[in-house]
mmCIF file of C-alpha atoms in Angstrom:
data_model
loop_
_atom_site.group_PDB
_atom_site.id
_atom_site.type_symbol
_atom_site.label_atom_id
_atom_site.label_comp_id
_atom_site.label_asym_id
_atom_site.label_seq_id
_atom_site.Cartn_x
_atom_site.Cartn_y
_atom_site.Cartn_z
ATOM 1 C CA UNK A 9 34.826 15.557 -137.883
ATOM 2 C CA UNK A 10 36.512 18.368 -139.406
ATOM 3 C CA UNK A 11 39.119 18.582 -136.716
ATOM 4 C CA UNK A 12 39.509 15.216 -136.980
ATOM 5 C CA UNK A 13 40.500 15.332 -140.723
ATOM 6 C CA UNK A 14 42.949 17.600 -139.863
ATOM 7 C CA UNK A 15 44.690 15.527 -137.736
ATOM 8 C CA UNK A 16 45.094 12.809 -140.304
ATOM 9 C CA UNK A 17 43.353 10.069 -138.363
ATOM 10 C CA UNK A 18 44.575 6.260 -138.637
ATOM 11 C CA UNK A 19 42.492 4.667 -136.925
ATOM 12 C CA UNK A 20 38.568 5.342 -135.825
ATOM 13 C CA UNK A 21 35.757 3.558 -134.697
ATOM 14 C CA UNK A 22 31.974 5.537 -135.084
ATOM 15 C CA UNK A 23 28.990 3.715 -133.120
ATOM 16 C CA UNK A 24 26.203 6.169 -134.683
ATOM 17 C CA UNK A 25 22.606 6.026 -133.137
ATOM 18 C CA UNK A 26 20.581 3.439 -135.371
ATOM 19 C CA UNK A 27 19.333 4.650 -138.369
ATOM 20 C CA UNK A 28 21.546 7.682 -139.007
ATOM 21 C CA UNK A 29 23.691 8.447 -141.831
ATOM 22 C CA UNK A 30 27.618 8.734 -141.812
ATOM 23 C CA UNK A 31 29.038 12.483 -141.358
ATOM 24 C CA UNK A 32 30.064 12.577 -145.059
ATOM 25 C CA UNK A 33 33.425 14.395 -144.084
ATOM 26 C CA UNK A 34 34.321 10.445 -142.735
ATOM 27 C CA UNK A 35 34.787 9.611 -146.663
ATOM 28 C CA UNK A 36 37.411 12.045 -147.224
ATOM 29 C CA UNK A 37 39.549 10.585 -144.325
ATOM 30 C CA UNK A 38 42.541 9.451 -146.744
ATOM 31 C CA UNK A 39 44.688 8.550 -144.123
ATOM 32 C CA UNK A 40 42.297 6.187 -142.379
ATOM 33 C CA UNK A 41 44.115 2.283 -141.697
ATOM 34 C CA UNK A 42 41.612 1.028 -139.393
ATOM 35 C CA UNK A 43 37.607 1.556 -139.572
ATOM 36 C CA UNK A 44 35.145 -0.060 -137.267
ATOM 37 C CA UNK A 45 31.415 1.228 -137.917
ATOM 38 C CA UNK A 46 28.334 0.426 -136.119
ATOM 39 C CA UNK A 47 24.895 0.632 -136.713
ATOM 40 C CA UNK A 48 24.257 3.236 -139.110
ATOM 41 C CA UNK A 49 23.555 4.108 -142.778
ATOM 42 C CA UNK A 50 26.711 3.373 -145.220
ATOM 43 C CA UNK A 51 25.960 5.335 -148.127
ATOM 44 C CA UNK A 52 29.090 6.894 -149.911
ATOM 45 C CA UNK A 53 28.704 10.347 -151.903
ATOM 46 C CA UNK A 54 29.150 10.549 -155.635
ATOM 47 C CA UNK A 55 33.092 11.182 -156.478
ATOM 48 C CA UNK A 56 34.314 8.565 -153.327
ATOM 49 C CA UNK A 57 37.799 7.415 -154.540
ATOM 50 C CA UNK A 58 37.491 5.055 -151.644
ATOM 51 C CA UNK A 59 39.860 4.841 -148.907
ATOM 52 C CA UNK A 60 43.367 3.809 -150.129
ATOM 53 C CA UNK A 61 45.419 2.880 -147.523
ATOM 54 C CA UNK A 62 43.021 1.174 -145.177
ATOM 55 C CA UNK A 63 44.244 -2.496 -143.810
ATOM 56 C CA UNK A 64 40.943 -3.174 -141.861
ATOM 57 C CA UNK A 65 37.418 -2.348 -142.191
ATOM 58 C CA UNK A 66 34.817 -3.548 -139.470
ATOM 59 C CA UNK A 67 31.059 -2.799 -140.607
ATOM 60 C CA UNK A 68 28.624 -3.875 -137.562
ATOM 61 C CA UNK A 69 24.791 -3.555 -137.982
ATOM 62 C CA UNK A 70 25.236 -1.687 -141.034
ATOM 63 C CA UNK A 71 23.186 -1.057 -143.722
ATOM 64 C CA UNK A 72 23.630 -0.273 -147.266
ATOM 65 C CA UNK A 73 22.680 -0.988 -150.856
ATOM 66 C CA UNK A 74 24.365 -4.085 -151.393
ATOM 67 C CA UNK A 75 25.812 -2.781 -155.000
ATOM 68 C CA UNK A 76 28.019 -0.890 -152.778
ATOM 69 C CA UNK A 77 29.847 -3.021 -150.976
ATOM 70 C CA UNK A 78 31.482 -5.127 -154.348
ATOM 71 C CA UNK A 79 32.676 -1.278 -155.194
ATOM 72 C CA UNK A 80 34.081 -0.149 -152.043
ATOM 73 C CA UNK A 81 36.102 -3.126 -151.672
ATOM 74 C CA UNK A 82 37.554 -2.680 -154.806
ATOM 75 C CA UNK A 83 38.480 1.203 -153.808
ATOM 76 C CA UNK A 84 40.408 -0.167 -150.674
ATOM 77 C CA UNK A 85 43.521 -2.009 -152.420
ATOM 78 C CA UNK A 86 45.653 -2.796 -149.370
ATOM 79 C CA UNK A 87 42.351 -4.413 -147.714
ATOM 80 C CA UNK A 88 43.892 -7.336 -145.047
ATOM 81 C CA UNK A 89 41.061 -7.831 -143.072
ATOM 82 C CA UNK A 90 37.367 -7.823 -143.145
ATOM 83 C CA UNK A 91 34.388 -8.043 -140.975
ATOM 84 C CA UNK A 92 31.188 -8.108 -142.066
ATOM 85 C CA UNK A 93 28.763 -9.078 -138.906
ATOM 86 C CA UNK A 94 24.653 -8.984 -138.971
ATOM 87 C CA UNK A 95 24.786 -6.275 -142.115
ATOM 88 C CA UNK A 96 22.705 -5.574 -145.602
ATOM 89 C CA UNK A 97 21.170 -9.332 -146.203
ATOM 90 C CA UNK A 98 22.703 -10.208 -149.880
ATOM 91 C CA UNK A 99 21.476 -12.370 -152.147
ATOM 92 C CA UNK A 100 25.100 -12.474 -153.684
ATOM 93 C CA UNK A 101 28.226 -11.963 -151.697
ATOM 94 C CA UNK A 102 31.827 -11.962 -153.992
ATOM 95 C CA UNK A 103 35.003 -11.320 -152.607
ATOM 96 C CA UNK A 104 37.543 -10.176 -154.811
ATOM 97 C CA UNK A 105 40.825 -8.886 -152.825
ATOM 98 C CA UNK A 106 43.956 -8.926 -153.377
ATOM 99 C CA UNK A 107 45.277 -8.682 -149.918
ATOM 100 C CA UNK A 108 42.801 -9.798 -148.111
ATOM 101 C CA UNK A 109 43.784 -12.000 -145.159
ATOM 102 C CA UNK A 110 41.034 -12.301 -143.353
ATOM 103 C CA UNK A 111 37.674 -12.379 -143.645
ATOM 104 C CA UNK A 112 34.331 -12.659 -141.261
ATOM 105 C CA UNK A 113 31.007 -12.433 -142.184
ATOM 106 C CA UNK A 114 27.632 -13.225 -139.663
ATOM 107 C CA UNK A 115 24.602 -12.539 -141.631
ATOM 108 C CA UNK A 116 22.062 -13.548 -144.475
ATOM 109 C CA UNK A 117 23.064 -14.055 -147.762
ATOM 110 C CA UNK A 118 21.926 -17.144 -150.803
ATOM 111 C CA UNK A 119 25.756 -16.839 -151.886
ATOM 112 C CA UNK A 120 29.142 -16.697 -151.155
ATOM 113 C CA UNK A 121 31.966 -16.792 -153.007
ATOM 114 C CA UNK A 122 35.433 -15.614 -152.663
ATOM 115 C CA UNK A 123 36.058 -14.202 -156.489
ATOM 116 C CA UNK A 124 39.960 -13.664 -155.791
ATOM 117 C CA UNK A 125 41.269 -13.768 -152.803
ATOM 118 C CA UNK A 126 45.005 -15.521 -153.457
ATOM 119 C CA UNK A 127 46.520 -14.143 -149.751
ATOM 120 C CA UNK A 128 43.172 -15.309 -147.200
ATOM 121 C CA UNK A 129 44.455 -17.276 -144.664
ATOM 122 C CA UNK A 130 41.413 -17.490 -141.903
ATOM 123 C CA UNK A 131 37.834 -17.188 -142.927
ATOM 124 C CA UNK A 132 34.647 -17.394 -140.564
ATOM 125 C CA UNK A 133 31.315 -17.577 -141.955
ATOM 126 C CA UNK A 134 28.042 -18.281 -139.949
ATOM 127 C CA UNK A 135 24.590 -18.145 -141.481
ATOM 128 C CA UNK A 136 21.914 -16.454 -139.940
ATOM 129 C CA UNK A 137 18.201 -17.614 -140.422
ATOM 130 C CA UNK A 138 16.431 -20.969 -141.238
ATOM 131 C CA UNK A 139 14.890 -19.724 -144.385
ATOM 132 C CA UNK A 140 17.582 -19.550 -146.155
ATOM 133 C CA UNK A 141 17.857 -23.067 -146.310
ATOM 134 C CA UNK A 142 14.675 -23.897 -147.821
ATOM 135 C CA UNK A 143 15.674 -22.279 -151.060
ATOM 136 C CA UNK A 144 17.134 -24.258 -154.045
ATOM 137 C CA UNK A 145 17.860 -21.675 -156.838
ATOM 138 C CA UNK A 146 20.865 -21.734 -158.599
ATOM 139 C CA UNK A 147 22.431 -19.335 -156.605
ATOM 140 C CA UNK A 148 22.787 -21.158 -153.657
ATOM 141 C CA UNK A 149 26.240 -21.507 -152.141
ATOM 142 C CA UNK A 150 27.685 -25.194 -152.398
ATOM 143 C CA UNK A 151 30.944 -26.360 -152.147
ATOM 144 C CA UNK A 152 32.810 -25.532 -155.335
ATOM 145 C CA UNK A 153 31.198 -21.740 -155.190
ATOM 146 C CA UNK A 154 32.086 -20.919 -151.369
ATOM 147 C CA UNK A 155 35.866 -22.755 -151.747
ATOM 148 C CA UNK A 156 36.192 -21.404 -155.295
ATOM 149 C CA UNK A 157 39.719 -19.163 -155.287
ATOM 150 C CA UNK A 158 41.614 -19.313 -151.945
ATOM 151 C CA UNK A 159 44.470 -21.080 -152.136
ATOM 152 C CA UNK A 160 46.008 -19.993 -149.016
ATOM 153 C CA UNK A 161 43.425 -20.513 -146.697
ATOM 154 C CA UNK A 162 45.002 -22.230 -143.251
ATOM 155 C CA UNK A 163 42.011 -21.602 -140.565
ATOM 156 C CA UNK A 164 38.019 -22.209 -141.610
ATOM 157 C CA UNK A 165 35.522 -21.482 -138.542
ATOM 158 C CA UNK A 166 31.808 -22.390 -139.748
ATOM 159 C CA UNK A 167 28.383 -23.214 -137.996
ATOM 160 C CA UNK A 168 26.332 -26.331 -138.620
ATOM 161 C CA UNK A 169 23.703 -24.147 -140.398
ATOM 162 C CA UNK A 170 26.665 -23.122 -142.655
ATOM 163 C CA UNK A 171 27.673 -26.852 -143.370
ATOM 164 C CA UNK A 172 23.853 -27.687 -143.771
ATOM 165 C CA UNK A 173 23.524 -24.578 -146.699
ATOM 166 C CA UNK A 174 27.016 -25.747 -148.483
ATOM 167 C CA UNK A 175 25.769 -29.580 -148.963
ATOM 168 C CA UNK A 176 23.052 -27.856 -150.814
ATOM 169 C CA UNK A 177 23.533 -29.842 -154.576
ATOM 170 C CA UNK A 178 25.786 -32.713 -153.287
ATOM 171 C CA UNK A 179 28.935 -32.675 -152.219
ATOM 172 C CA UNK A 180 31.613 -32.661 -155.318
ATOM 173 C CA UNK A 181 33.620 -36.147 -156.440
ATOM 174 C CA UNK A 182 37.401 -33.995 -156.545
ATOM 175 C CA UNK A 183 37.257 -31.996 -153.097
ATOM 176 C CA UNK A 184 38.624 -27.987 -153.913
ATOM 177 C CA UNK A 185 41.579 -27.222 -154.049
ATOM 178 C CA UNK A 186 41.525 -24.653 -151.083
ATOM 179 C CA UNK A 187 40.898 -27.275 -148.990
ATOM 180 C CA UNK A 188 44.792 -28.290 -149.513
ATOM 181 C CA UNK A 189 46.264 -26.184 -147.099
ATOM 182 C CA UNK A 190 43.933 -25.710 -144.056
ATOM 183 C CA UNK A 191 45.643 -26.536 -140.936
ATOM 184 C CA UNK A 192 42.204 -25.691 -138.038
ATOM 185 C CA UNK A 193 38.897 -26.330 -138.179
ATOM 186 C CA UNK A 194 36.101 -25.136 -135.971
ATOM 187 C CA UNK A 195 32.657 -26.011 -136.282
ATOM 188 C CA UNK A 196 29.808 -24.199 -133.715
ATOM 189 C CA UNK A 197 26.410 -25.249 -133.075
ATOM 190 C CA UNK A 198 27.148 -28.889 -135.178
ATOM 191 C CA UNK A 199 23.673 -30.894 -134.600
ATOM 192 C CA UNK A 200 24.243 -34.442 -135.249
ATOM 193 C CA UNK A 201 20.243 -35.019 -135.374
ATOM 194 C CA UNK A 202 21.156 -33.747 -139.286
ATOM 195 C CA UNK A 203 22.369 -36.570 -141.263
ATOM 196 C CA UNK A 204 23.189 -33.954 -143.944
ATOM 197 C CA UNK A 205 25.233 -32.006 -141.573
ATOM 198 C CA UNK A 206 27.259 -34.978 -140.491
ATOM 199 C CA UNK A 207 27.982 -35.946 -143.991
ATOM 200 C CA UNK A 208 29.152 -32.087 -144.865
ATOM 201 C CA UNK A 209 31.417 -32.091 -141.941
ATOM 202 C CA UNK A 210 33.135 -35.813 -142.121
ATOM 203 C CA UNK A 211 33.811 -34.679 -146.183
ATOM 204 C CA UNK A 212 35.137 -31.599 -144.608
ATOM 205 C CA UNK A 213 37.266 -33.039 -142.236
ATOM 206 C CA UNK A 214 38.647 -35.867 -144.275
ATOM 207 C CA UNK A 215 38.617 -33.784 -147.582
ATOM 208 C CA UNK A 216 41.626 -31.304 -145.742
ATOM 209 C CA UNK A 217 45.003 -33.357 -146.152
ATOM 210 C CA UNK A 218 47.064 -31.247 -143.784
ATOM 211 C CA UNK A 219 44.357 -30.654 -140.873
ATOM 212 C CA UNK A 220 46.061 -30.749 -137.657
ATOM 213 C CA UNK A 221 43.425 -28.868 -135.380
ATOM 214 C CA UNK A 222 39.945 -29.671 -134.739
ATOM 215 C CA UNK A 223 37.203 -28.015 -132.590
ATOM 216 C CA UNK A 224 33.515 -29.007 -132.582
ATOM 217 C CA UNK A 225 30.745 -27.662 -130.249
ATOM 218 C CA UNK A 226 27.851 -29.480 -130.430
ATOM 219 C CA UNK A 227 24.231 -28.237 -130.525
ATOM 220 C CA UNK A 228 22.342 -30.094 -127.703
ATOM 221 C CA UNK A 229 19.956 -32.642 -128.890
ATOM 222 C CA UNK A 230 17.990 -35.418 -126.871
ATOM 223 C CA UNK A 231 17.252 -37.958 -129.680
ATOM 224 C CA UNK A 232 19.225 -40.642 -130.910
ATOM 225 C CA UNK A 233 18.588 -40.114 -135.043
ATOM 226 C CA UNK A 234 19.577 -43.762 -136.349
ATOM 227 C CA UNK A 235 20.435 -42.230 -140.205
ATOM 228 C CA UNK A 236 23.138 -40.260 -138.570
ATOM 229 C CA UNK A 237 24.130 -43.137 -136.533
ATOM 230 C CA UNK A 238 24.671 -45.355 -139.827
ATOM 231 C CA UNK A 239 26.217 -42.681 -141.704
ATOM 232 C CA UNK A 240 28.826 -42.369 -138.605
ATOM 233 C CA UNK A 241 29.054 -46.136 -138.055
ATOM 234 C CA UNK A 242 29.822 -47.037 -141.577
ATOM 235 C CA UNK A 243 32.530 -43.856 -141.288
ATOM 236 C CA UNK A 244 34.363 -45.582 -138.550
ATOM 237 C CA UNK A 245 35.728 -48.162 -140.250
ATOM 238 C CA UNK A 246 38.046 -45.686 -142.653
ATOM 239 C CA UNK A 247 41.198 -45.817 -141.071
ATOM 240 C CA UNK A 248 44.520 -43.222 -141.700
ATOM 241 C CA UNK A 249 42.479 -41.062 -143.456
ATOM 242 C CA UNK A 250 43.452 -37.244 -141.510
ATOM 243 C CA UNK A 251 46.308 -36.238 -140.321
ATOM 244 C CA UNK A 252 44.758 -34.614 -136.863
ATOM 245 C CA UNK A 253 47.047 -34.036 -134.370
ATOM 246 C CA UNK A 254 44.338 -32.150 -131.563
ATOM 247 C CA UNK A 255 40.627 -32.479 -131.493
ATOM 248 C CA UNK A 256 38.549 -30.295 -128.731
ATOM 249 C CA UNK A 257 34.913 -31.446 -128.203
ATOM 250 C CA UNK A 258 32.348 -28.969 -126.480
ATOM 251 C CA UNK A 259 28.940 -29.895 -124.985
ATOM 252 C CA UNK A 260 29.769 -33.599 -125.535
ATOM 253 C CA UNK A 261 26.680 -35.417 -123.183
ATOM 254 C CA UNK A 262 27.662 -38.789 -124.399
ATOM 255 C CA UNK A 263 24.780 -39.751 -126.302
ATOM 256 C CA UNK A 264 25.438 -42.459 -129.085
ATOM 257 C CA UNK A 265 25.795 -39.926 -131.993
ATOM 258 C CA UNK A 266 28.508 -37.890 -130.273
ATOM 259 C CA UNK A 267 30.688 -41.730 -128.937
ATOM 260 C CA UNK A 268 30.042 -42.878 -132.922
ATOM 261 C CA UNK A 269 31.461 -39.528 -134.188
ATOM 262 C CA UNK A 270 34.347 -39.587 -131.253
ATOM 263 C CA UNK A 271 34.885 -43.621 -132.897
ATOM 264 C CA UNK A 272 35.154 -42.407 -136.210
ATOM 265 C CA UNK A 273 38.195 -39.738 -135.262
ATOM 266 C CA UNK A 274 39.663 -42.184 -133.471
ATOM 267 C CA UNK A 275 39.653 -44.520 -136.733
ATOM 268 C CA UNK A 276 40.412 -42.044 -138.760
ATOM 269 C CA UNK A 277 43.793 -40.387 -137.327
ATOM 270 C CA UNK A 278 46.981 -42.029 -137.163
ATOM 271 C CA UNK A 279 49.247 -38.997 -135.624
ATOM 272 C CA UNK A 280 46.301 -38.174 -132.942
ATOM 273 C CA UNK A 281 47.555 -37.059 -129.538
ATOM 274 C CA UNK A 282 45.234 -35.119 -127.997
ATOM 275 C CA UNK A 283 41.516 -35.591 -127.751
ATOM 276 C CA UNK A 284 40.036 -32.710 -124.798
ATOM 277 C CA UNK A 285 36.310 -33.189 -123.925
ATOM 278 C CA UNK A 286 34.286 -30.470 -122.110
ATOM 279 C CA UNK A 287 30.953 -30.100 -120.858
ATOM 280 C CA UNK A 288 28.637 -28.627 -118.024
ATOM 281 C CA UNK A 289 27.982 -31.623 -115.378
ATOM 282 C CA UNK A 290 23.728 -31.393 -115.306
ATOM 283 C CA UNK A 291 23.723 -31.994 -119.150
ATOM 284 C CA UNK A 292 25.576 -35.392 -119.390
ATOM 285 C CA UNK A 293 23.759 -38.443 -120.235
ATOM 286 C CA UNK A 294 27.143 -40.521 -118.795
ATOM 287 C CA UNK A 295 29.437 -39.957 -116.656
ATOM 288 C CA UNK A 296 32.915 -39.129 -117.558
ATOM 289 C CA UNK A 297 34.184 -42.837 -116.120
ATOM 290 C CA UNK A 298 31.527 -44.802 -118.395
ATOM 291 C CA UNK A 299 32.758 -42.518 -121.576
ATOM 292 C CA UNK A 300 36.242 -43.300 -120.827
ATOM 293 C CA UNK A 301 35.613 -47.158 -120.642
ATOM 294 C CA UNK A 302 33.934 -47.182 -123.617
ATOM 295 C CA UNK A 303 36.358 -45.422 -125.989
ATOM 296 C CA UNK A 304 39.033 -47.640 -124.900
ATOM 297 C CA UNK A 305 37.339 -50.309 -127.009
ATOM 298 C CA UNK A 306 37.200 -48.289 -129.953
ATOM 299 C CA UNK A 307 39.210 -49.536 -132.680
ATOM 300 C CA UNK A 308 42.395 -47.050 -132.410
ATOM 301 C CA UNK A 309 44.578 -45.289 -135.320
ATOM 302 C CA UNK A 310 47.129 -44.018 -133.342
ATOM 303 C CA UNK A 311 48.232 -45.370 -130.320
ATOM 304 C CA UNK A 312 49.761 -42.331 -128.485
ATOM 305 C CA UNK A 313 45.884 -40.671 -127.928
ATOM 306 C CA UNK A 314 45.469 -38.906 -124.682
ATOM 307 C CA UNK A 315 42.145 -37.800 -123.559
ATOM 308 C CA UNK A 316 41.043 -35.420 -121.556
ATOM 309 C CA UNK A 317 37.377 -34.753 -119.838
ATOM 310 C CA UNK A 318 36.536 -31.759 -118.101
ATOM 311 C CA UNK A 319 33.288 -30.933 -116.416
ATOM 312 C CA UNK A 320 32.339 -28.636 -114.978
ATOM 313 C CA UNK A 321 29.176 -28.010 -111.794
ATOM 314 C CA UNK A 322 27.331 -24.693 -112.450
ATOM 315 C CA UNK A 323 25.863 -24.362 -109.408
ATOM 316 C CA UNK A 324 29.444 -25.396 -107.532
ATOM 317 C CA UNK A 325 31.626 -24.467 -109.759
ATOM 318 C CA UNK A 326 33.636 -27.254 -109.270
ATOM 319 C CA UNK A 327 35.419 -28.464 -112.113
ATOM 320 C CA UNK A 328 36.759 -32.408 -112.241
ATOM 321 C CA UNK A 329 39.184 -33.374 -115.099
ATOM 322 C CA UNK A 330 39.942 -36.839 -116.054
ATOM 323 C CA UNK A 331 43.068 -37.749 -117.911
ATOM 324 C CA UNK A 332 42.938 -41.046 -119.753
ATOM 325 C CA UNK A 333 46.091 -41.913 -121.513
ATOM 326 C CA UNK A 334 44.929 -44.617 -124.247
ATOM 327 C CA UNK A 335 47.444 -47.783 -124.075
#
């Protein structure tokens, strides 16, 4: 470490046996732009002036009062990007920077909040752990809280546990403001056995005037769950509503949740022209012929849709694509 500092490192990445603390010489590394640290002990000495001229700061299975994490992001000004993956569980997470551009964060936490963050363009968020959404205290995250001050934010990547938490108090009348601008949306592990989840995503989706790019992959589920299927089926019949231009669907099986929610897109965007559906072969209910048939008698927004269905054998590894261009 102390040859390092005299080499005025840039850019360093420390994967420290778990449980150990941070060389304290690291904190005087005032030249650093690029950090990635994994599992270890983040605790900063009295008299750290923070790291001024780092752009990106990677924290990995690391753990740390989490007081200190509000501070040190406010000692690293020119902060553009920030991941934040299975760390300190928070009860409160605010992010106020500047510069930030992007932002990731896998973990645990009752709240999230972006404080000021006028320059994020991408933000991923996934919630870890089931118990989180049993609680109901005010300092949940909902709508308004998580979309609170990001005005430029173009991509959002979430998880169906992370729409589930956000629907937490109702979804708001006046959608927020950040969702103005967002261009792509992906949603992982989207079960449509929640009715809650499907109404937090089709508000998402239809709440994001500019939204060109959608990905979904669904979360497996072998039960038809009729509240989601009225929820979807009474969607369906909004048309023009998003301006979606591509739509990828992952582990679609075919079941009548998934063709209702696939109905509802179709309804729902006027400028559509690509719709790609992928899945392994043993896990669908149909085949790709009888899903074809049936979406040509959905009720159509635009008529310049082409669909594609790929599946794929895992024992073969044959993959078959169907093209279906919809008249």
């Amino acid at each position: 470490m102390h040859f390092l500092l005299k080499k005025n490192v840039q850019e360093f990445t420390l994967h420290v046996r778990s449980g150990n603390h941070l060389p304290h010489h690291l904190f005087t590394f005032q030249q650093l732009r690029y950090l990635e640290l994994q599992d270890c002990l983040f605790h900063p000495p009295l008299g750290f002036k923070g790291f001024k001229k780092l752009i990106n700061l990677d924290l990995m299975h690391v753990t740390f009062d989490p007081s200190i994490l509000t501070n040190l992001i406010s000692k690293i000004p020119l902060l553009e990007r920030l991941r934040l993956r299975t760390i300190t569980n928070f009860d409160i997470l605010e992010i106020d920077a500047a510069n930030l551009k992007f932002f990731e964060f896998i973990g645990k936490t009752k709240s999230i909040s972006f404080k000021n963050a006028p320059m994020l363009e991408k933000v991923t968020v996934g919630f870890l752990g089931r118990r989180l959404l049993t609680d109901t205290s005010p300092l949940c995250s909902n709508f308004p809280k998580f979309f609170h001050y990001i005005p430029s934010l173009l991509e959002l990547d979430i998880c169906g546990t992370t729409l589930e938490y956000l629907i937490k108090g109702g979804l708001p009348v006046s959608p927020p403001t950040a969702l103005n601008n967002i261009k792509s949306i992906t949603i992982s592990s989207m079960s449509l056995i929640n009715s809650d989840v499907v109404s937090s995503a089709v508000y998402l989706i239809t709440s994001c005037p500019k939204l060109q790019d959608l990905t979904i992959d669904f979360y497996p589920v072998g039960d038809i769950v009729e509240p989601a299927v009225q929820l979807l089926r009474a969607q369906s019949s909004s048309y023009g509503v998003v301006k979606l231009q591509r739509v990828r669907v992952n582990m679609f099986t075919g079941l009548e949740m998934e063709m209702k929610f696939m109905k509802f897109i179709l309804a729902s965007a006027p400028v559509l022209e690509e719709v790609s559906i992928w899945n392994f072969t043993r896990y669908l209910f149909r085949s790709c012929k009888q899903m074809m048939d049936e979406m040509k008698e959905f009720g159509r927004a635009s008529p310049n849709a082409e669909f594609t269905f790929e599946e794929i054998d895992m024992e073969s590894g044959y993959e078959h694509e169907e093209v279906m261009e919809v008249p």
